[in-house]
PDB file of C-alpha atoms in Angstrom:
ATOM      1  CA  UNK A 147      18.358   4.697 -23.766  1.00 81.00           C
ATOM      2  CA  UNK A 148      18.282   7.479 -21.585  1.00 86.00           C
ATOM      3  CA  UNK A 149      21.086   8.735 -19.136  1.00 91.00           C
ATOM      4  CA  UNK A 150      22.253  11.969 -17.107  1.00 94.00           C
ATOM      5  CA  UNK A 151      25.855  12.613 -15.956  1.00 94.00           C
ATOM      6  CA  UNK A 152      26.593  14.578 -12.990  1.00 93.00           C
ATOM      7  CA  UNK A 153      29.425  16.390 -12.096  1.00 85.00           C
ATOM      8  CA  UNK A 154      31.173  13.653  -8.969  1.00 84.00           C
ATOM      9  CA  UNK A 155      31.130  15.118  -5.537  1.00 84.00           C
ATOM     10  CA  UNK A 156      31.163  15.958  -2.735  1.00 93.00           C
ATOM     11  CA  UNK A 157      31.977  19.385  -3.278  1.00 96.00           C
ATOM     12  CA  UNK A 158      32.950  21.590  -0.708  1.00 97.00           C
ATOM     13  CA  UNK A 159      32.426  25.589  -0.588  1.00 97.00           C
ATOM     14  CA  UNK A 160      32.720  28.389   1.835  1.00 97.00           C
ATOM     15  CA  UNK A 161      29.910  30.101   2.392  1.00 97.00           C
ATOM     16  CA  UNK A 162      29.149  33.339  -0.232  1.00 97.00           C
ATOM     17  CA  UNK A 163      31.532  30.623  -2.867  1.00 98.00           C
ATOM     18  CA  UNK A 164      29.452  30.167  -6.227  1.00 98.00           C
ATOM     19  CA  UNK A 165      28.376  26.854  -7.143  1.00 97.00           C
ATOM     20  CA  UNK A 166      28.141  25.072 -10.297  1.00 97.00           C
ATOM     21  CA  UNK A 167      27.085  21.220 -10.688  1.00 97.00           C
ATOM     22  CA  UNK A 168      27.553  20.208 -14.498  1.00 97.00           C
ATOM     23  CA  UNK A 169      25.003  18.102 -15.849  1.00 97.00           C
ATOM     24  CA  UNK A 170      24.623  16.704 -19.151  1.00 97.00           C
ATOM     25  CA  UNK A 171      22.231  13.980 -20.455  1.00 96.00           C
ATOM     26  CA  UNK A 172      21.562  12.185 -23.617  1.00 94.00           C
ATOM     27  CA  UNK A 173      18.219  11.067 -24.816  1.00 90.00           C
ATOM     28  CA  UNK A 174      15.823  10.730 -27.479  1.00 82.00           C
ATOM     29  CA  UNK A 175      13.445  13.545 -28.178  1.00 81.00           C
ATOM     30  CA  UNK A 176      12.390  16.372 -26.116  1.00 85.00           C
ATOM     31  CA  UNK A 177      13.029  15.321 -22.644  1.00 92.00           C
ATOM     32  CA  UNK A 178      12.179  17.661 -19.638  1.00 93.00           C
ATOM     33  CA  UNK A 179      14.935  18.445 -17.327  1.00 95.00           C
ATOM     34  CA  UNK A 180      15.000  18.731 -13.710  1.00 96.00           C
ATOM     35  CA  UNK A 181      16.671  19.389 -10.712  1.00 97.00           C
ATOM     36  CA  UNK A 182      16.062  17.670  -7.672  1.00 95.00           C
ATOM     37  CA  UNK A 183      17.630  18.663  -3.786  1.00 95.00           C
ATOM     38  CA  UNK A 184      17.440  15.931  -0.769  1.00 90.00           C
ATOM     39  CA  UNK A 185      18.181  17.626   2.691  1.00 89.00           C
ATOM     40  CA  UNK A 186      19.627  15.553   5.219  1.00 83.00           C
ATOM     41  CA  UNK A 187      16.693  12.948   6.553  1.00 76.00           C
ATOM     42  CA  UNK A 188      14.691  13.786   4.291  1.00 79.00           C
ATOM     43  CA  UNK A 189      12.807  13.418   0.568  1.00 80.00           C
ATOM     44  CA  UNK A 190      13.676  14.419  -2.935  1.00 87.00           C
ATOM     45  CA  UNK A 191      12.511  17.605  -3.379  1.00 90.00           C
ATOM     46  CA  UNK A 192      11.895  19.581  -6.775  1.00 93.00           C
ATOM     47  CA  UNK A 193      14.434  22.170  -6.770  1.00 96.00           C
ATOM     48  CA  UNK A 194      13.799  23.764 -10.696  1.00 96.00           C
ATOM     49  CA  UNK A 195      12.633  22.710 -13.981  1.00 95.00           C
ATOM     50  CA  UNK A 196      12.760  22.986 -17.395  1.00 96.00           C
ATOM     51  CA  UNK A 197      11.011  21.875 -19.923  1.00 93.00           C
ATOM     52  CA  UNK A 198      12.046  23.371 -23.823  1.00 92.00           C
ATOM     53  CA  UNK A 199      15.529  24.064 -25.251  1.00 93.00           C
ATOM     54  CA  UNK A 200      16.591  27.450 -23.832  1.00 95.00           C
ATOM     55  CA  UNK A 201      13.980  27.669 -20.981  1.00 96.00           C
ATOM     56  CA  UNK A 202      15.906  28.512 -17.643  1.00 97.00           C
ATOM     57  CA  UNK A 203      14.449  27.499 -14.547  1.00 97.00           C
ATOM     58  CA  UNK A 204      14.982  29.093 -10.635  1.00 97.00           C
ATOM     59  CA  UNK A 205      14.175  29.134  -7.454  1.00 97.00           C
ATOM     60  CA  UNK A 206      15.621  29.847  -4.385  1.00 95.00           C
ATOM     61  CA  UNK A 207      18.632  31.602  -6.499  1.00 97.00           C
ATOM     62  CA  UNK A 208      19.287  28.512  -8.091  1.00 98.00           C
ATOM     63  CA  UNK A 209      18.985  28.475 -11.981  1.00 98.00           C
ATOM     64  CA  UNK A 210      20.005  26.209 -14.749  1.00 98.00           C
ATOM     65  CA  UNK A 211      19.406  26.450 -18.418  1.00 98.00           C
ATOM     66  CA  UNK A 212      17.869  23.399 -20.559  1.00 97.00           C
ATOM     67  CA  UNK A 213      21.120  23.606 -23.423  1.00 96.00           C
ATOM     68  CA  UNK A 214      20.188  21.316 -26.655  1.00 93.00           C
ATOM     69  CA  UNK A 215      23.101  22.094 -28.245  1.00 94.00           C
ATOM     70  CA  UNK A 216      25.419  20.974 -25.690  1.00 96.00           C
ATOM     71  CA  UNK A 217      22.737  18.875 -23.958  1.00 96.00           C
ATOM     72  CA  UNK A 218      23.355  20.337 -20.306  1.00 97.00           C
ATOM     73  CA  UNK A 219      21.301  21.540 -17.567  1.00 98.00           C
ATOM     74  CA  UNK A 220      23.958  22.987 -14.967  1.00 98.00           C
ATOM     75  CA  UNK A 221      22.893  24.264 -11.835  1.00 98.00           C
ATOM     76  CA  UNK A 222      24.292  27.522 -11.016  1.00 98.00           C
ATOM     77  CA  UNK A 223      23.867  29.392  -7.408  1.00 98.00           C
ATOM     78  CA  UNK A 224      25.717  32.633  -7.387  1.00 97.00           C
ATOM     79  CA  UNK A 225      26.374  32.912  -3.541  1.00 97.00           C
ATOM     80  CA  UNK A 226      25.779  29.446  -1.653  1.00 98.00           C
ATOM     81  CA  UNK A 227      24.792  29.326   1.864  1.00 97.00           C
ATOM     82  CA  UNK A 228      24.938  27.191   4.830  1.00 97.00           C
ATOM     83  CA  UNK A 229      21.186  25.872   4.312  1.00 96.00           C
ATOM     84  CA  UNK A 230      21.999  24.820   0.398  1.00 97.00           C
ATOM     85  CA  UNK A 231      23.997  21.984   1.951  1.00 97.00           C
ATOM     86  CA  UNK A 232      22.748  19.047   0.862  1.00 95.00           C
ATOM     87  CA  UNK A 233      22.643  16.037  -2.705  1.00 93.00           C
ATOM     88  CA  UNK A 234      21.498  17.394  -5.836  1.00 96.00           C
ATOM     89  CA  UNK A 235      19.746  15.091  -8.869  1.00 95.00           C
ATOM     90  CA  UNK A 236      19.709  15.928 -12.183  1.00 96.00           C
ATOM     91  CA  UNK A 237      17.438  14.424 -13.628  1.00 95.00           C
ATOM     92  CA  UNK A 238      14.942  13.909 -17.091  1.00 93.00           C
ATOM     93  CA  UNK A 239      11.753  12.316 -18.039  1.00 90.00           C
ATOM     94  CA  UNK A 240      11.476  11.428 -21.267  1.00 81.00           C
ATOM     95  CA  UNK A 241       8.601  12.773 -23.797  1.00 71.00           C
ATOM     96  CA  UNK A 242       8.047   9.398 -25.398  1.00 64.00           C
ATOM     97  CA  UNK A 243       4.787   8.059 -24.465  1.00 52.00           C
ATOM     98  CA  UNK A 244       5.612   4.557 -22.021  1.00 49.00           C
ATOM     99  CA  UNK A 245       9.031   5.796 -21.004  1.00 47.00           C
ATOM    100  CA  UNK A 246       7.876   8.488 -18.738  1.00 61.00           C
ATOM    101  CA  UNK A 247       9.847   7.713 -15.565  1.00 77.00           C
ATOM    102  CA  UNK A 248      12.406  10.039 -14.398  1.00 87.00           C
ATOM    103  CA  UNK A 249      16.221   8.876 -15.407  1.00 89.00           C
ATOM    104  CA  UNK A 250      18.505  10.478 -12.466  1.00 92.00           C
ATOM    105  CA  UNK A 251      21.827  11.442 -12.242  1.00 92.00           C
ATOM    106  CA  UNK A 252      24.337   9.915  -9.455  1.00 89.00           C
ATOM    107  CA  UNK A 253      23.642  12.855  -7.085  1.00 91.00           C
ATOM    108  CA  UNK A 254      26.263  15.518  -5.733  1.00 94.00           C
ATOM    109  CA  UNK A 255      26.761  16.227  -1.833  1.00 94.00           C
ATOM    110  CA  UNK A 256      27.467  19.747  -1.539  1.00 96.00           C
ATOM    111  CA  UNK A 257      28.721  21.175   1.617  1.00 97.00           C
ATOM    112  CA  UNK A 258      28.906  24.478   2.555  1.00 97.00           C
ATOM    113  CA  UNK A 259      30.835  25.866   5.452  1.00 97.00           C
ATOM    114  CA  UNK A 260      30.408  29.037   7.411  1.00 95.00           C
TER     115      UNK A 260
ATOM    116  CA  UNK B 195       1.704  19.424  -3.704  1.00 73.00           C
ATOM    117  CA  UNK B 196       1.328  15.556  -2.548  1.00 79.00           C
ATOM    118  CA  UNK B 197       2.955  14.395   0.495  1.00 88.00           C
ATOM    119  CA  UNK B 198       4.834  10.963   0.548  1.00 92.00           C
ATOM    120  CA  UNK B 199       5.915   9.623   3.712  1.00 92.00           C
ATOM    121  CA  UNK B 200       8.075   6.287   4.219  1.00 94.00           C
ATOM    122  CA  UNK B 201       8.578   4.288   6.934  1.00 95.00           C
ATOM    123  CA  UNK B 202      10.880   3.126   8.595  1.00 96.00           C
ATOM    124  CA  UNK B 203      13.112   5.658   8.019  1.00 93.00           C
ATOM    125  CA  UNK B 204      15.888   2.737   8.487  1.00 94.00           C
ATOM    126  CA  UNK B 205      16.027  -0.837   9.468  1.00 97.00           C
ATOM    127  CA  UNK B 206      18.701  -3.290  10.357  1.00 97.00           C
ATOM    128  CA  UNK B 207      17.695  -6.957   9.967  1.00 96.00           C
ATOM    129  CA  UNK B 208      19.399 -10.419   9.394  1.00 97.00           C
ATOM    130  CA  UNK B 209      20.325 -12.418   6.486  1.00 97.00           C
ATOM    131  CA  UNK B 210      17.213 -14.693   5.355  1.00 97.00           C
ATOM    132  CA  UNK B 211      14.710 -12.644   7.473  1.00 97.00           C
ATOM    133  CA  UNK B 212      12.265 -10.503   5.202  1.00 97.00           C
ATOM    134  CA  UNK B 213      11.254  -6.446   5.405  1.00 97.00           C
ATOM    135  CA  UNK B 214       8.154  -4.691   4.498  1.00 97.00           C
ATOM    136  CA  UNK B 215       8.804  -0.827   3.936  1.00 97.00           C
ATOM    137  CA  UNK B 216       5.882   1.381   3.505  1.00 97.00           C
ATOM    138  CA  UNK B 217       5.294   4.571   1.320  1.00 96.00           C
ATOM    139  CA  UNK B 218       1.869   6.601   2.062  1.00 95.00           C
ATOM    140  CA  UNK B 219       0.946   8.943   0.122  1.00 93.00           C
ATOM    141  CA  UNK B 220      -1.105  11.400   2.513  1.00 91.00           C
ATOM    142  CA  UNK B 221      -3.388  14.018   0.690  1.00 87.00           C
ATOM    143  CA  UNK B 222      -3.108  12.598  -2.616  1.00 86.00           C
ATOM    144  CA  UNK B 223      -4.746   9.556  -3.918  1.00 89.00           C
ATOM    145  CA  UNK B 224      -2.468   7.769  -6.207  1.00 87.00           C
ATOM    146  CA  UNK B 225      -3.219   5.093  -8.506  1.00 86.00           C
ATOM    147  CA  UNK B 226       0.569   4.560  -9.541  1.00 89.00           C
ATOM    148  CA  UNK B 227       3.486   4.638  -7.223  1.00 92.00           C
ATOM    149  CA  UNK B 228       7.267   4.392  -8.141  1.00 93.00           C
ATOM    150  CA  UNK B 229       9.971   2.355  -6.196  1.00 95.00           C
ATOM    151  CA  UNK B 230      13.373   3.262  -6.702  1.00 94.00           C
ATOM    152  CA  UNK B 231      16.924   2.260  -4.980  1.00 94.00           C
ATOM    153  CA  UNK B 232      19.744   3.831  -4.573  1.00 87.00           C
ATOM    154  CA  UNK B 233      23.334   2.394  -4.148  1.00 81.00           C
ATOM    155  CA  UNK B 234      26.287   4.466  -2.833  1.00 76.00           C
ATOM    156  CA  UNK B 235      27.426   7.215  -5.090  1.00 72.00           C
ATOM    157  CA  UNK B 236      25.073   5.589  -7.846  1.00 77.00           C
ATOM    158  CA  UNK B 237      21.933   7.157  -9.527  1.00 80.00           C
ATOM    159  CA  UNK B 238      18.622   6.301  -8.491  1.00 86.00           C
ATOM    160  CA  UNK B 239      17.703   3.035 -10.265  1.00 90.00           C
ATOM    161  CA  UNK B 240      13.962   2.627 -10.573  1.00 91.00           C
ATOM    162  CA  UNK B 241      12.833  -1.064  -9.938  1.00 94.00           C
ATOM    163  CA  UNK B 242       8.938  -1.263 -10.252  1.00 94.00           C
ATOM    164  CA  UNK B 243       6.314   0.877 -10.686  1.00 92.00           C
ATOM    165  CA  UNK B 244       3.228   0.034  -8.423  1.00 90.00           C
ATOM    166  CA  UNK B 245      -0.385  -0.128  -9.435  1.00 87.00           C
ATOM    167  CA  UNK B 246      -3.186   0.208  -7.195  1.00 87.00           C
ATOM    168  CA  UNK B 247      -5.309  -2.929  -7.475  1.00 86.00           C
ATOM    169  CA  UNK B 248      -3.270  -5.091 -10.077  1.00 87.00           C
ATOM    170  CA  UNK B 249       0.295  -6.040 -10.237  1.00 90.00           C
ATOM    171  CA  UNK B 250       3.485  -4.322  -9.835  1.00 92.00           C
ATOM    172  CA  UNK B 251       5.498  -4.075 -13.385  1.00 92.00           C
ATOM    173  CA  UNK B 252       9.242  -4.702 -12.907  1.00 95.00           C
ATOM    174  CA  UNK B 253      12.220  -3.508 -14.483  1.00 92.00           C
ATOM    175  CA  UNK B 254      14.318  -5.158 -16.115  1.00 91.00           C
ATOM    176  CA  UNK B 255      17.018  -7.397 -14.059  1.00 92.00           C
ATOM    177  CA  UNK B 256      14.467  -6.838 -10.569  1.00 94.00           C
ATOM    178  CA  UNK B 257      13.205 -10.026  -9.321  1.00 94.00           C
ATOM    179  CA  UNK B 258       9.808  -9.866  -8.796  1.00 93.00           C
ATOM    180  CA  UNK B 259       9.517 -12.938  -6.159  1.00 95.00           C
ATOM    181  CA  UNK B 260      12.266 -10.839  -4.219  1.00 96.00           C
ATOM    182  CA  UNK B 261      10.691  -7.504  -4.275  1.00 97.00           C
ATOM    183  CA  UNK B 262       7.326  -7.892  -3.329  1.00 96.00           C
ATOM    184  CA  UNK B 263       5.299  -5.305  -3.956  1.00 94.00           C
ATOM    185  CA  UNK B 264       1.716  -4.348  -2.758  1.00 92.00           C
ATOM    186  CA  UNK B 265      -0.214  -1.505  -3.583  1.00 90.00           C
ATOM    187  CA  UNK B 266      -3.633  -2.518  -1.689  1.00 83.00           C
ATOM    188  CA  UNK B 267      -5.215   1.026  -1.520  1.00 89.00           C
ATOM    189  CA  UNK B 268      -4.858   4.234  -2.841  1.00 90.00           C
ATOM    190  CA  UNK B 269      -2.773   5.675  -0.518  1.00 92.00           C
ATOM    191  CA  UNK B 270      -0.251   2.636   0.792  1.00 94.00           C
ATOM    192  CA  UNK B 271       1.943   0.787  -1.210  1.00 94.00           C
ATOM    193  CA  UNK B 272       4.089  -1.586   0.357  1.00 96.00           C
ATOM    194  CA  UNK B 273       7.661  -3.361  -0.499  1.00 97.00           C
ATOM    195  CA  UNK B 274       8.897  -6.173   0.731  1.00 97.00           C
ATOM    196  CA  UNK B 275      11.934  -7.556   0.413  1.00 97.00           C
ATOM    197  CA  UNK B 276      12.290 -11.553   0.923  1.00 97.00           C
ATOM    198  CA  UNK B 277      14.926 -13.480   2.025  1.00 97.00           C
ATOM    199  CA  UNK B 278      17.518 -10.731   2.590  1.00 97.00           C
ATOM    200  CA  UNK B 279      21.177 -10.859   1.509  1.00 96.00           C
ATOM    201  CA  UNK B 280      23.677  -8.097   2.419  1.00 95.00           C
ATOM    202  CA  UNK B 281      23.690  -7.253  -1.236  1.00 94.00           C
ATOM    203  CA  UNK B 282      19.934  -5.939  -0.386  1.00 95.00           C
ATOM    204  CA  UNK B 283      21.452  -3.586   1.657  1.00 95.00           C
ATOM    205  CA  UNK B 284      20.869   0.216   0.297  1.00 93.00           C
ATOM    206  CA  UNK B 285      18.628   2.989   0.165  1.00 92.00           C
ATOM    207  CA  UNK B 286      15.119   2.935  -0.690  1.00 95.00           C
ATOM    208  CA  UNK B 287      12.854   5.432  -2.078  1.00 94.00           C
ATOM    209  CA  UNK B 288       9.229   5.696  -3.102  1.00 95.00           C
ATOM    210  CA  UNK B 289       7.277   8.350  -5.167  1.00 93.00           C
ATOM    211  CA  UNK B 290       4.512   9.557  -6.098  1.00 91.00           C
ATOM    212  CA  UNK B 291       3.442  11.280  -9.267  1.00 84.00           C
ATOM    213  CA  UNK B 292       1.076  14.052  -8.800  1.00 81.00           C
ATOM    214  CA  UNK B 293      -0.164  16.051 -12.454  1.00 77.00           C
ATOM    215  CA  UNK B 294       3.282  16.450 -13.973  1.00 75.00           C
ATOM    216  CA  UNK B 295       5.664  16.932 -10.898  1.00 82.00           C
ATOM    217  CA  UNK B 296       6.847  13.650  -8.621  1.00 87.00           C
ATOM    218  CA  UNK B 297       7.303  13.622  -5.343  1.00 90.00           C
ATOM    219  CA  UNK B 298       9.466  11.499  -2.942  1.00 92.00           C
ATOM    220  CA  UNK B 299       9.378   9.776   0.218  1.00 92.00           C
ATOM    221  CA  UNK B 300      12.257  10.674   2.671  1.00 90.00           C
ATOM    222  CA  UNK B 301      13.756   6.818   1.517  1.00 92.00           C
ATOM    223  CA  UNK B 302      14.574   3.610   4.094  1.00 95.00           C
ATOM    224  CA  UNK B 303      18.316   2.667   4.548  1.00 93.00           C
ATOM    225  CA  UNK B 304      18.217  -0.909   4.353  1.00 96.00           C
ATOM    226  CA  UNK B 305      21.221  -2.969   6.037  1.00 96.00           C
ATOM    227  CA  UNK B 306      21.393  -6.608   6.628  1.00 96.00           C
ATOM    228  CA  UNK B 307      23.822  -8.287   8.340  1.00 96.00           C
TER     229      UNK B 307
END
């Protein structure tokens, strides 16, 4: 079946530190990957996506690159701030018809201090 | 993008009593919703997937007479769970799937004592 690995937390940076969060996954087929962020009190929130072998996605200077070879998809922030605090989800949906839920990772608590 | 909102947000109750946590979705009419739980340090483990106007299907291992689910209207789906134990205690979270992206509720920390 499907599973994701995350890199354990919590993980704690200074602020301007740069931030990696290792994820790897296996499953059958071409999944999409994904990364999810949940602030404090609130919901999951789509953070990036990818969705082919070598497709990066970004946003908000977060970016993490869908690797088949070494089936990854780590997220990568060169200067974290104060506001990124918060649990990231890897997580991938399968491409096989009736198995199209998302399969998350354990989540990672990143804190950031000033 | 849809808008899911849960409530409440957390709830204490006591062993045997029941709880019915709501997800809403608010601008987006969804036929299917998603519940998932979460315990500590763990991934999110989905337990049913909601259908508007039929019955809930299950995962694996989640018992169905337990988790109640309800998914009356197009826009509220409800879960209930029965008879609480302590080992009900955690964090749950609905969703919504909107065209290809999903989108969550804020979740409902469960304890019973």
């Amino acid at each position: 079946g499907n599973s994701v690995t995350q890199m354990e937390g919590p993980v704690t940076l200074s602020e301007e530190a740069f931030l990696t969060i290792n994820c790897t996954y296996t499953a059958t087929g071409y999944p999409s990957l994904f990364w999810y962020v949940q602030y404090p009190g609130e919901g999951l929130q789509l953070l990036l996506k990818a969705t082919k072998a070598d497709d990066k996605g970004s946003n908000k200077g977060f970016e993490a690159t869908y690797r088949k070879e070494t089936t990854s998809f780590h997220l990568e922030k060169g200067s974290v701030q104060v506001s990124d605090s918060a649990v990231y989800f890897c997580a991938l949906r399968s491409s096989s018809g009736s198995a199209r839920q998302l399969t998350f990772g354990s989540g990672t608590q990143l804190t950031v201090l000033p | 993008g849809a808008v899911v909102s849960q409530h409440p947000s957390w709830v204490i109750c006591k062993s045997g009593t029941s709880v019915k946590i709501e997800c809403r979705s608010l601008d987006f009419q969804a036929t299917t919703m998603f519940w998932y739980r979460q315990f500590p340090k763990q991934s999110l483990m989905l337990m049913a997937t909601s259908n508007e106007g039929s019955k809930a299907t299950y995962e694996q291992g989640v018992e169905k007479d337990k988790f109640l689910i309800n998914h009356a209207s197009l826009t509220l789906s409800t879960l209930t769970v029965t008879s609480a134990h302590p080992e009900d205690s955690s964090f749950y979270i609905c969703s919504v799937r909107a065209g290809t992206e999903a989108f969550f509720g804020q979740g409902t920390r469960l304890t019973v004592v």
